[in-house]
Coordinates of C-alpha atoms in Angstrom, one line a residue:
Chain A
M1 CA 49.7 -52.8 -3.8
E2 CA 47.9 -49.5 -4.2
I3 CA 49.8 -46.3 -3.7
D4 CA 48.8 -44.2 -0.9
P5 CA 47.3 -40.6 -2.0
F6 CA 49.8 -39.0 0.5
I7 CA 52.7 -40.1 -1.8
F8 CA 50.9 -38.2 -4.8
R9 CA 50.6 -35.1 -2.5
L10 CA 54.2 -35.5 -1.7
S11 CA 55.2 -35.5 -5.2
I12 CA 53.4 -32.5 -6.0
F13 CA 55.2 -30.8 -2.8
I14 CA 58.5 -31.8 -4.0
L15 CA 58.2 -30.8 -7.5
S16 CA 56.6 -27.4 -6.5
I17 CA 59.7 -26.6 -4.3
F18 CA 61.9 -27.1 -7.6
V19 CA 59.5 -25.0 -9.6
G20 CA 59.7 -22.5 -6.9
Y21 CA 63.4 -22.7 -6.6
Y22 CA 63.8 -21.9 -10.7
V23 CA 61.2 -19.5 -10.7
V24 CA 62.3 -17.5 -7.9
W25 CA 66.0 -17.3 -9.1
S26 CA 64.8 -15.7 -12.1
V27 CA 63.0 -12.8 -10.2
T28 CA 64.9 -9.8 -10.6
P29 CA 66.6 -8.4 -7.6
S30 CA 64.8 -5.2 -7.9
L31 CA 61.4 -6.8 -7.5
H32 CA 62.4 -8.6 -4.4
T33 CA 60.2 -6.4 -2.1
P34 CA 57.0 -7.1 -4.4
L35 CA 58.1 -10.9 -4.6
M36 CA 57.9 -10.8 -0.8
S37 CA 54.4 -9.1 -0.6
V38 CA 52.9 -11.3 -3.5
T39 CA 54.1 -14.5 -1.6
N40 CA 52.4 -13.2 1.5
A41 CA 49.3 -12.9 -0.3
I42 CA 49.3 -16.2 -2.0
S43 CA 50.2 -18.1 0.9
S44 CA 46.9 -16.8 2.3
V45 CA 45.2 -19.3 0.3
I46 CA 45.1 -21.1 3.7
I47 CA 41.7 -19.2 3.7
V48 CA 40.4 -22.2 2.0
G49 CA 40.9 -24.2 5.0
A50 CA 39.4 -21.3 7.2
I51 CA 36.5 -21.4 5.1
I52 CA 35.8 -25.1 5.5
A53 CA 36.4 -24.5 9.4
G54 CA 34.0 -21.7 9.3
L55 CA 31.3 -23.6 7.5
A56 CA 31.7 -26.7 9.9
G57 CA 29.0 -25.6 12.5
D58 CA 26.1 -27.6 12.6
T59 CA 22.7 -26.4 11.3
E60 CA 21.3 -25.2 14.4
S61 CA 24.2 -23.2 15.6
V62 CA 26.5 -21.5 13.2
F63 CA 29.1 -20.7 16.0
N64 CA 31.0 -23.3 18.0
T65 CA 34.6 -23.3 19.2
S66 CA 35.9 -24.9 16.1
S67 CA 34.0 -22.7 13.5
I68 CA 34.8 -19.3 15.7
F69 CA 38.5 -20.4 15.0
G70 CA 37.7 -20.7 11.4
F71 CA 35.9 -17.2 11.2
L72 CA 38.9 -15.6 12.8
A73 CA 41.3 -17.2 10.2
I74 CA 39.1 -16.1 7.4
S75 CA 39.4 -12.7 8.6
L76 CA 43.4 -12.8 9.2
A77 CA 44.0 -14.4 5.7
A78 CA 41.5 -11.8 3.9
I79 CA 43.7 -9.0 5.3
N80 CA 46.6 -10.6 4.0
I81 CA 45.0 -11.4 0.6
F82 CA 43.6 -7.9 -0.1
G83 CA 46.4 -6.1 1.7
G84 CA 49.3 -8.1 -0.2
F85 CA 47.9 -8.2 -3.5
L86 CA 46.8 -4.4 -3.3
V87 CA 50.1 -3.3 -2.0
T88 CA 52.1 -5.4 -4.5
Q89 CA 50.0 -3.6 -7.2
R90 CA 50.8 -0.3 -5.8
M91 CA 54.3 -1.0 -5.9
L92 CA 54.5 -2.5 -9.2
A93 CA 52.6 0.5 -10.6
M94 CA 55.5 2.8 -9.6
Y95 CA 58.2 0.8 -11.5
K96 CA 58.6 2.8 -14.7
K97 CA 61.1 2.8 -17.4
K98 CA 63.0 5.9 -18.6
K99 CA 60.9 8.5 -20.6
K100 CA 61.9 8.1 -24.0
D101 CA 61.3 11.8 -25.1
K102 CA 64.5 12.8 -23.2
Chain B
M1 CA 28.1 -28.7 -5.2
I2 CA 30.7 -29.9 -7.5
S3 CA 32.5 -33.1 -7.4
A4 CA 35.8 -33.6 -5.5
N5 CA 37.6 -34.4 -8.7
L6 CA 36.4 -31.2 -10.3
S7 CA 37.5 -29.0 -7.5
A8 CA 40.9 -30.7 -7.2
V9 CA 41.4 -29.8 -10.9
F10 CA 40.3 -26.2 -10.1
Y11 CA 42.9 -26.0 -7.0
L12 CA 45.4 -27.3 -9.4
I13 CA 44.7 -24.6 -11.9
S14 CA 44.9 -22.0 -9.1
G15 CA 48.4 -23.3 -8.1
V16 CA 49.7 -23.0 -11.8
L17 CA 48.3 -19.3 -11.7
F18 CA 50.4 -18.7 -8.4
I19 CA 53.4 -20.1 -10.2
L20 CA 52.8 -17.5 -13.1
A21 CA 52.3 -14.9 -10.6
L22 CA 55.9 -15.4 -9.4
R23 CA 57.2 -15.8 -12.8
G24 CA 55.7 -12.4 -14.1
L25 CA 58.1 -10.8 -11.4
S26 CA 61.1 -11.7 -13.7
S27 CA 60.8 -8.1 -15.2
P28 CA 59.0 -5.1 -14.3
E29 CA 57.0 -5.0 -17.7
T30 CA 55.4 -8.6 -17.0
S31 CA 55.1 -8.2 -13.1
R32 CA 51.7 -6.4 -13.3
Q33 CA 50.4 -9.2 -15.3
G34 CA 51.9 -11.7 -12.9
N35 CA 50.0 -10.0 -10.1
F36 CA 46.9 -10.5 -11.8
F37 CA 47.4 -14.1 -12.3
G38 CA 47.7 -14.0 -8.7
I39 CA 44.5 -12.5 -8.0
M40 CA 42.6 -15.0 -10.6
G41 CA 44.3 -17.9 -8.7
M42 CA 43.0 -16.6 -5.4
V43 CA 39.5 -16.0 -6.7
I44 CA 39.3 -19.4 -8.4
A45 CA 40.6 -21.1 -5.1
I46 CA 37.9 -19.4 -2.8
S47 CA 34.9 -19.8 -5.2
V48 CA 35.7 -23.5 -5.7
T49 CA 35.8 -23.7 -1.8
F50 CA 32.4 -22.3 -1.6
L51 CA 30.9 -24.3 -4.5
S52 CA 32.4 -27.6 -3.1
I53 CA 31.0 -27.3 0.2
G54 CA 27.7 -26.2 -1.3
N55 CA 26.2 -25.2 2.1
F56 CA 24.7 -21.5 1.3
S57 CA 23.1 -21.5 4.7
T58 CA 23.5 -18.8 7.6
G59 CA 27.1 -19.8 8.0
F60 CA 27.7 -18.8 4.5
I61 CA 26.5 -15.3 5.4
F62 CA 29.2 -15.2 8.2
V63 CA 31.9 -16.3 6.1
L64 CA 31.2 -13.4 3.7
I65 CA 31.0 -11.1 6.6
F66 CA 34.3 -12.0 8.1
L67 CA 35.8 -12.1 4.7
L68 CA 34.7 -8.3 4.0
I69 CA 35.8 -7.1 7.4
G70 CA 39.3 -8.7 6.7
G71 CA 39.3 -7.4 3.0
L72 CA 38.6 -3.9 4.1
V73 CA 41.0 -3.7 6.8
G74 CA 43.8 -5.4 4.4
A75 CA 42.8 -2.9 1.6
F76 CA 42.8 0.2 3.9
I77 CA 46.3 -0.8 5.2
A78 CA 47.4 -1.3 1.5
Y79 CA 46.5 2.1 0.5
K80 CA 47.8 4.0 3.6
I81 CA 51.1 2.4 4.1
P82 CA 54.1 4.6 3.2
M83 CA 56.7 2.7 1.2
T84 CA 59.3 3.4 3.7
A85 CA 57.4 0.9 6.1
M86 CA 57.2 -1.8 3.8
P87 CA 59.4 -4.1 6.0
E88 CA 57.1 -3.7 8.9
L89 CA 54.2 -4.4 6.7
V90 CA 55.6 -7.3 5.4
A91 CA 56.6 -8.8 8.9
G92 CA 53.0 -8.0 10.1
F93 CA 51.5 -9.9 7.3
H94 CA 53.6 -12.8 7.8
S95 CA 52.5 -12.9 11.4
L96 CA 48.9 -13.0 10.1
V97 CA 49.6 -16.2 7.8
G98 CA 51.0 -17.8 10.7
L99 CA 48.4 -17.2 13.0
A100 CA 45.7 -18.2 10.4
A101 CA 47.5 -21.5 10.0
V102 CA 47.4 -22.1 13.8
F103 CA 43.8 -21.2 13.7
V104 CA 42.9 -23.5 10.8
A105 CA 45.0 -26.2 12.7
I106 CA 43.1 -25.7 16.1
S107 CA 39.8 -25.8 14.2
A108 CA 40.7 -29.2 12.4
F109 CA 41.8 -30.6 15.7
L110 CA 38.4 -29.7 17.5
N111 CA 36.3 -30.6 14.7
P112 CA 38.2 -33.2 12.5
S113 CA 35.1 -34.7 10.9
A114 CA 34.3 -31.4 9.0
F115 CA 37.6 -32.0 7.2
G116 CA 37.2 -35.7 6.8
L117 CA 40.1 -36.5 9.1
G118 CA 38.4 -38.7 11.5
F119 CA 36.8 -38.1 15.0
P120 CA 38.0 -36.1 18.1
G121 CA 40.3 -38.3 20.0
N122 CA 40.7 -40.6 17.0
I123 CA 42.2 -38.5 14.1
K124 CA 44.2 -40.2 11.3
L125 CA 47.8 -40.5 12.2
A126 CA 49.2 -38.8 9.2
S127 CA 46.8 -35.8 9.5
L128 CA 47.6 -35.5 13.0
I129 CA 51.5 -35.1 12.1
E130 CA 50.8 -32.7 9.4
M131 CA 48.3 -30.7 11.3
S132 CA 50.8 -30.4 14.3
V133 CA 53.7 -29.6 12.2
G134 CA 51.7 -27.0 10.5
A135 CA 50.6 -25.4 13.5
A136 CA 53.9 -25.5 15.2
I137 CA 55.7 -23.7 12.2
G138 CA 52.7 -21.4 12.1
A139 CA 52.8 -20.4 15.6
I140 CA 56.8 -19.9 15.2
T141 CA 56.0 -17.5 12.4
F142 CA 53.5 -15.6 14.1
S143 CA 55.5 -15.1 17.3
G144 CA 58.7 -14.4 15.3
S145 CA 57.1 -12.0 12.9
V146 CA 55.4 -10.0 15.7
I147 CA 58.9 -9.6 17.4
A148 CA 60.5 -8.7 14.0
F149 CA 57.6 -6.3 13.6
L150 CA 58.2 -4.5 16.8
K151 CA 61.9 -4.3 16.1
L152 CA 61.4 -2.5 12.8
Q153 CA 59.0 -0.2 14.3
G154 CA 61.4 0.8 16.8
I155 CA 58.8 -0.3 19.8
M156 CA 61.4 -2.8 20.7
S157 CA 65.3 -2.1 20.7
G158 CA 66.9 -3.1 17.6
S159 CA 70.0 -4.4 19.4
P160 CA 70.3 -8.1 19.9
I161 CA 68.9 -9.3 23.2
T162 CA 71.2 -12.1 24.4
F163 CA 71.7 -14.1 27.5
K164 CA 73.6 -16.9 28.9
G165 CA 72.5 -20.6 27.8
Q166 CA 70.4 -19.2 25.0
H167 CA 71.5 -21.8 22.4
A168 CA 71.2 -24.5 25.0
L169 CA 67.6 -23.4 25.7
N170 CA 66.5 -23.0 22.2
A171 CA 67.8 -26.5 21.5
L172 CA 66.0 -27.8 24.4
I173 CA 62.8 -26.5 23.5
L174 CA 63.1 -27.6 19.8
I175 CA 63.8 -31.2 21.0
S176 CA 60.7 -30.9 23.2
I177 CA 58.5 -29.8 20.3
V178 CA 59.5 -33.1 18.5
I179 CA 58.7 -35.1 21.6
L180 CA 55.4 -33.3 22.0
I181 CA 54.4 -34.2 18.5
Y182 CA 55.0 -37.8 19.2
L183 CA 53.0 -37.6 22.3
L184 CA 50.3 -36.1 20.5
C185 CA 50.3 -38.7 18.1
S186 CA 50.3 -41.6 20.5
T187 CA 47.8 -40.1 23.0
Q188 CA 45.6 -37.6 20.8
S189 CA 45.5 -35.6 24.0
S190 CA 44.2 -32.0 23.5
N191 CA 46.3 -30.9 26.4
V192 CA 49.4 -31.8 24.6
F193 CA 48.0 -29.9 21.5
W194 CA 47.9 -26.8 23.6
I195 CA 51.3 -27.3 25.2
L196 CA 52.8 -27.7 21.8
L197 CA 51.2 -24.6 20.6
A198 CA 52.4 -22.6 23.7
I199 CA 55.9 -23.9 23.3
S200 CA 56.0 -23.0 19.6
F201 CA 54.9 -19.4 20.3
I202 CA 57.9 -19.2 22.7
V203 CA 60.2 -20.6 20.2
G204 CA 59.5 -17.9 17.7
F205 CA 59.9 -15.3 20.3
L206 CA 63.3 -16.7 21.4
L207 CA 64.7 -17.1 17.8
I208 CA 64.2 -13.6 16.7
I209 CA 65.1 -11.6 20.0
P210 CA 69.0 -12.2 19.6
I211 CA 68.9 -10.9 15.9
G212 CA 70.0 -7.4 15.4
G213 CA 68.4 -4.7 13.4
A214 CA 70.5 -4.9 10.2
D215 CA 70.1 -8.5 10.0
M216 CA 66.3 -7.9 9.7
P217 CA 66.5 -8.8 5.6
V218 CA 67.6 -12.1 6.6
V219 CA 64.9 -12.5 9.4
I220 CA 62.1 -11.4 7.1
S221 CA 63.0 -13.5 4.3
M222 CA 63.3 -16.4 6.8
L223 CA 60.0 -15.8 8.3
N224 CA 58.5 -15.6 4.8
S225 CA 59.9 -19.0 4.0
Y226 CA 58.3 -20.3 7.3
S227 CA 55.0 -19.1 6.5
G228 CA 55.1 -21.0 3.4
W229 CA 56.0 -24.2 5.2
A230 CA 53.2 -23.7 7.6
A231 CA 50.7 -23.3 4.7
A232 CA 52.1 -26.5 3.0
G233 CA 51.8 -28.4 6.3
I234 CA 48.0 -27.3 6.4
G235 CA 47.7 -28.1 2.8
F236 CA 48.8 -31.7 3.5
T237 CA 46.1 -32.0 6.2
L238 CA 43.4 -30.7 4.0
E239 CA 44.7 -32.6 1.0
N240 CA 44.5 -29.4 -0.9
T241 CA 46.7 -29.2 -4.1
A242 CA 46.6 -25.4 -4.1
L243 CA 47.8 -24.9 -0.7
I244 CA 50.5 -27.6 -1.1
I245 CA 52.0 -25.9 -4.3
T246 CA 51.7 -22.3 -2.8
G247 CA 53.3 -23.4 0.6
A248 CA 56.2 -25.0 -1.6
L249 CA 56.7 -21.9 -3.9
V250 CA 56.5 -19.7 -0.7
G251 CA 58.8 -21.7 1.4
S252 CA 61.4 -21.9 -1.3
S253 CA 61.1 -18.3 -2.2
G254 CA 61.8 -17.2 1.4
A255 CA 64.6 -19.6 1.5
I256 CA 66.4 -18.4 -1.7
L257 CA 65.9 -14.7 -0.5
S258 CA 67.5 -15.5 3.0
Y259 CA 70.4 -17.3 1.1
I260 CA 71.0 -14.0 -1.1
M261 CA 70.7 -11.7 1.9
C262 CA 73.4 -13.9 3.9
K263 CA 75.5 -14.0 0.8
G264 CA 75.3 -10.3 0.5
M265 CA 76.9 -10.0 4.0
N266 CA 79.1 -13.0 3.7
R267 CA 77.8 -14.5 6.6
S268 CA 76.4 -18.1 7.0
F269 CA 72.7 -18.8 7.6
F270 CA 73.5 -20.1 11.2
N271 CA 75.8 -17.3 12.1
V272 CA 72.8 -14.8 11.5
I273 CA 70.4 -17.2 13.2
L274 CA 72.6 -17.5 16.3
G275 CA 72.6 -13.7 16.6
G276 CA 74.6 -11.3 18.7
F277 CA 76.6 -10.1 15.8
G278 CA 76.5 -6.2 16.4
A279 CA 76.8 -6.5 20.2
T280 CA 80.2 -8.5 20.3
E281 CA 82.1 -6.4 17.7
Q282 CA 81.1 -3.1 19.2
S283 CA 83.1 -3.2 22.2
S284 CA 86.5 -4.3 20.4
S285 CA 86.5 -1.3 18.1
S286 CA 85.6 1.3 20.6
Q287 CA 89.1 0.4 22.5
N288 CA 91.4 1.3 19.5
K289 CA 89.5 4.5 18.4
E290 CA 91.7 7.1 17.4
Q291 CA 90.7 10.6 16.3
R292 CA 91.8 10.8 12.8
P293 CA 91.1 14.0 10.7
V294 CA 88.2 14.0 8.1
K295 CA 87.6 16.6 5.6
N296 CA 84.4 18.3 6.5
G297 CA 82.3 19.8 3.6
N298 CA 79.0 21.7 2.9
A299 CA 76.4 21.8 0.5
D300 CA 78.2 24.4 -1.3
D301 CA 81.3 22.1 -1.8
A302 CA 79.3 19.2 -2.9
A303 CA 77.2 21.0 -5.5
F304 CA 80.7 22.6 -6.9
L305 CA 82.0 18.8 -7.0
M306 CA 79.1 17.4 -8.8
K307 CA 78.4 20.3 -11.2
N308 CA 82.0 19.8 -12.6
A309 CA 81.6 16.0 -12.7
S310 CA 80.5 14.1 -15.9
S311 CA 79.1 11.1 -14.1
V312 CA 77.8 10.7 -10.7
I313 CA 76.9 7.3 -8.8
I314 CA 74.3 7.5 -6.0
V315 CA 74.6 5.0 -3.3
P316 CA 71.6 4.8 -1.1
G317 CA 71.3 3.0 2.2
Y318 CA 69.0 2.6 5.0
G319 CA 69.7 6.1 6.4
M320 CA 68.1 7.4 3.3
A321 CA 64.8 5.6 4.0
V322 CA 64.9 6.9 7.7
A323 CA 65.3 10.4 6.5
Q324 CA 62.4 10.0 3.8
A325 CA 65.1 11.6 1.6
Q326 CA 64.2 9.7 -2.0
H327 CA 62.1 12.5 -3.3
A328 CA 64.7 15.2 -2.5
L329 CA 67.4 12.8 -4.1
R330 CA 65.5 12.5 -7.3
E331 CA 65.1 16.2 -7.6
M332 CA 68.8 16.7 -6.9
V333 CA 69.5 14.0 -9.8
D334 CA 67.0 15.8 -12.0
T335 CA 69.1 19.1 -11.7
L336 CA 72.2 17.4 -12.4
K337 CA 70.8 15.4 -15.5
K338 CA 69.8 19.0 -16.8
N339 CA 73.5 20.0 -16.7
G340 CA 74.2 16.9 -18.7
I341 CA 75.8 15.0 -15.8
K342 CA 75.1 11.0 -16.2
V343 CA 73.7 9.7 -13.0
S344 CA 73.1 6.2 -11.8
Y345 CA 72.2 4.2 -8.8
A346 CA 74.0 1.5 -7.2
I347 CA 72.2 -0.9 -4.8
H348 CA 73.9 -3.2 -2.6
P349 CA 72.0 -6.6 -1.9
V350 CA 71.4 -5.9 1.7
A351 CA 70.9 -2.0 1.8
G352 CA 67.8 -1.4 3.7
R353 CA 65.7 -3.5 6.0
M354 CA 64.3 -6.0 3.6
P355 CA 65.2 -7.5 0.0
G356 CA 64.8 -5.0 -2.6
H357 CA 63.8 -2.1 -0.2
M358 CA 65.8 0.7 -1.9
N359 CA 64.6 -0.2 -5.2
V360 CA 60.9 0.3 -4.2
L361 CA 61.8 3.5 -2.3
L362 CA 63.5 5.0 -5.7
A363 CA 60.5 3.8 -7.8
E364 CA 58.2 5.5 -5.6
A365 CA 60.4 8.7 -6.1
N366 CA 59.9 8.2 -10.0
V367 CA 63.4 7.0 -10.5
P368 CA 63.2 4.9 -13.6
Y369 CA 64.2 1.3 -12.8
D370 CA 66.7 1.3 -15.9
E371 CA 69.0 3.8 -14.1
V372 CA 69.3 1.6 -11.1
F373 CA 72.0 -1.1 -10.9
E374 CA 72.9 -4.0 -8.7
L375 CA 76.2 -4.6 -7.2
E376 CA 77.6 -6.7 -9.9
E377 CA 76.4 -4.6 -12.7
I378 CA 77.8 -1.6 -11.7
N379 CA 80.9 -2.2 -9.5
N380 CA 83.3 -1.7 -12.4
D381 CA 81.8 1.6 -13.1
F382 CA 83.2 3.3 -9.9
A383 CA 86.8 3.6 -11.4
N384 CA 85.5 5.8 -14.3
A385 CA 83.0 7.6 -12.2
D386 CA 83.9 11.2 -11.0
V387 CA 81.8 11.3 -7.9
A388 CA 80.1 8.7 -5.7
F389 CA 77.1 10.2 -3.6
V390 CA 76.8 7.8 -0.5
I391 CA 73.6 8.7 1.1
G392 CA 72.6 6.8 4.3
A393 CA 74.8 3.8 3.6
N394 CA 78.1 2.9 5.3
D395 CA 79.2 -0.7 5.9
V396 CA 78.3 -1.7 2.2
T397 CA 81.1 0.7 0.9
N398 CA 83.9 -0.1 3.6
P399 CA 86.9 -1.2 1.7
V400 CA 88.1 -3.0 5.0
A401 CA 86.0 -5.9 3.7
K402 CA 88.5 -6.3 1.1
T403 CA 91.8 -5.5 2.8
D404 CA 91.7 -6.4 6.5
P405 CA 91.3 -10.2 7.3
Q406 CA 90.7 -9.4 10.8
S407 CA 87.6 -7.3 10.1
P408 CA 84.3 -8.8 11.1
I409 CA 83.0 -7.8 7.7
Y410 CA 86.0 -9.2 5.7
G411 CA 84.8 -11.1 2.7
M412 CA 81.6 -9.2 2.3
P413 CA 81.0 -8.0 -1.3
V414 CA 81.3 -4.2 -1.0
L415 CA 80.7 -1.5 -3.5
D416 CA 84.0 0.0 -4.7
V417 CA 83.2 3.5 -4.0
E418 CA 86.7 4.5 -3.1
K419 CA 87.8 4.1 -6.8
C420 CA 85.8 7.3 -7.7
K421 CA 87.7 10.4 -8.1
S422 CA 86.0 11.8 -5.2
V423 CA 83.5 10.7 -2.7
L424 CA 80.7 12.5 -0.8
F425 CA 79.4 10.9 2.3
V426 CA 76.2 12.2 3.7
K427 CA 75.8 11.1 7.2
R428 CA 74.7 12.4 10.6
S429 CA 77.8 11.8 12.4
L430 CA 81.1 10.1 12.1
S431 CA 79.8 7.2 14.4
P432 CA 80.5 3.6 13.0
G433 CA 77.8 1.7 11.0
Y434 CA 75.8 -1.4 12.2
A435 CA 78.7 -3.6 12.2
G436 CA 80.6 -1.3 14.6
I437 CA 83.7 -0.6 12.6
D438 CA 85.2 2.4 11.6
N439 CA 84.8 3.0 7.9
E440 CA 88.4 3.4 6.3
L441 CA 86.7 5.9 3.5
F442 CA 85.9 8.7 5.9
Y443 CA 89.7 9.3 6.4
R444 CA 90.6 9.2 2.7
E445 CA 92.2 12.2 0.8
N446 CA 89.3 12.2 -1.7
T447 CA 86.4 11.8 0.7
L448 CA 84.3 14.9 1.7
M449 CA 82.0 14.2 4.8
L450 CA 78.8 15.9 4.7
F451 CA 77.4 15.8 8.1
A452 CA 73.7 16.6 8.3
D453 CA 70.3 15.0 7.8
A454 CA 70.0 13.2 4.3
K455 CA 67.0 15.1 3.3
K456 CA 68.2 18.5 4.4
M457 CA 71.5 18.1 2.8
T458 CA 70.3 16.9 -0.7
E459 CA 67.8 19.9 -0.8
D460 CA 70.5 22.2 0.1
I461 CA 72.8 20.7 -2.6
T462 CA 70.0 21.2 -5.2
K463 CA 69.6 24.9 -4.4
N464 CA 73.3 25.5 -4.9
L465 CA 73.4 23.5 -8.1

């Protein structure tokens, strides 16, 4: 009997939870705020689904109920992607070591 | 147009890059590189999606327009936002992820053939379950984050809102969500889908209103976790590896952060979720309130004490963020350091309104991160320090947590501030902290209370040094 592809996706999912578990425990507590903003940004990879939804309209009319929801989701996810990565970068740039010349 | 296999490989690569992005955060040196990996992963995921659809028609232009609009708004917010408002920003961002998940699910429900999931009224069972779970969690994330945002902004009162039968109602609604998902799968009716979404929005709202302001670190982490699970749910629907990996990463990340925050308060996760902590404790403490004498000092006294110290430990809390005192504090510390005094910072896990909140504020004020220590790292040093300078923190220093089993915060890990030779407490009034309990420390022999706005007081001390 052939294995349902769902099982493969489930395996990826479960293993990723474990990867996430160990990776996140190794994050230094002082960077927990950037961790939240960057996880925010990467979870907006949901934009992939939004793009498919947005382009799903038929050739004559770009906009139908389904694709409008897709377009709105693209904007929402894009706010998060740009906002999330940029604010993370802004924060990380502030973390500096003690100046050595002192 | 590229083949489905090739795009699956690219999605896997972007998933791995996201793992590396989180991995980079294990130290500040590698963190910037990590953020770059994250951006790369996102660029790959988006480009591959365009290539795999391969339809560069009018629709494509609109995709770019909407992408650009969102991108500009996001970039604008990222540059404008003050660091003290990070908790609000993150809560706001969570709500957007949740809403985006809901929108994608709606779109997939209305036009399943575009996603290869079947036809309206005849969607594959597995897809329908994944879609409805993703949409429900997304909706809960959205409305919950909106409430968290309003509470953090102060638009909504930070005090817990509780009413009779709240837990029963929540339980009832959660059960009805499960029933609705079952109904949706058996009938494929769009009405059931809309009711499911509406009810999920209500749950998010009801879940967050009973949780008080100082429990926000847990709430934000929890919503972070939810947004991940929502993304994973949609990932299963779209059969997209990048989304599944990311959803799992974010979901477990948020769960770990909630766990760390709960441990920092010595409370169980359920205790926080069920809420109403601050409201119940306040009434009992006000009954046995007695007027005890405190030693009241001014900036001059504080400056004198610190000038004669050889080591000072600073304990910042949410009050520092409210007063925007981090820059003034850094200037004070600079002056102390010029006088040869050793200064370090002690950060409690739940100081502030989100995990790591204080660290970011200190970093913003140019405090080097190797002078900032976590509770376990520095707690033994208080006994050898001359002065502890507590600015805007309260409950996290209360020795009652170690001595009085009757106290609501008993067992919570606290900073051993009282072991210092002298303690300076910058506070606006003698009012109890969030937990509603009096701080033992205020009445100690070696404590000097400095009643003033945190920023003004630190500036005055600097002048007197």
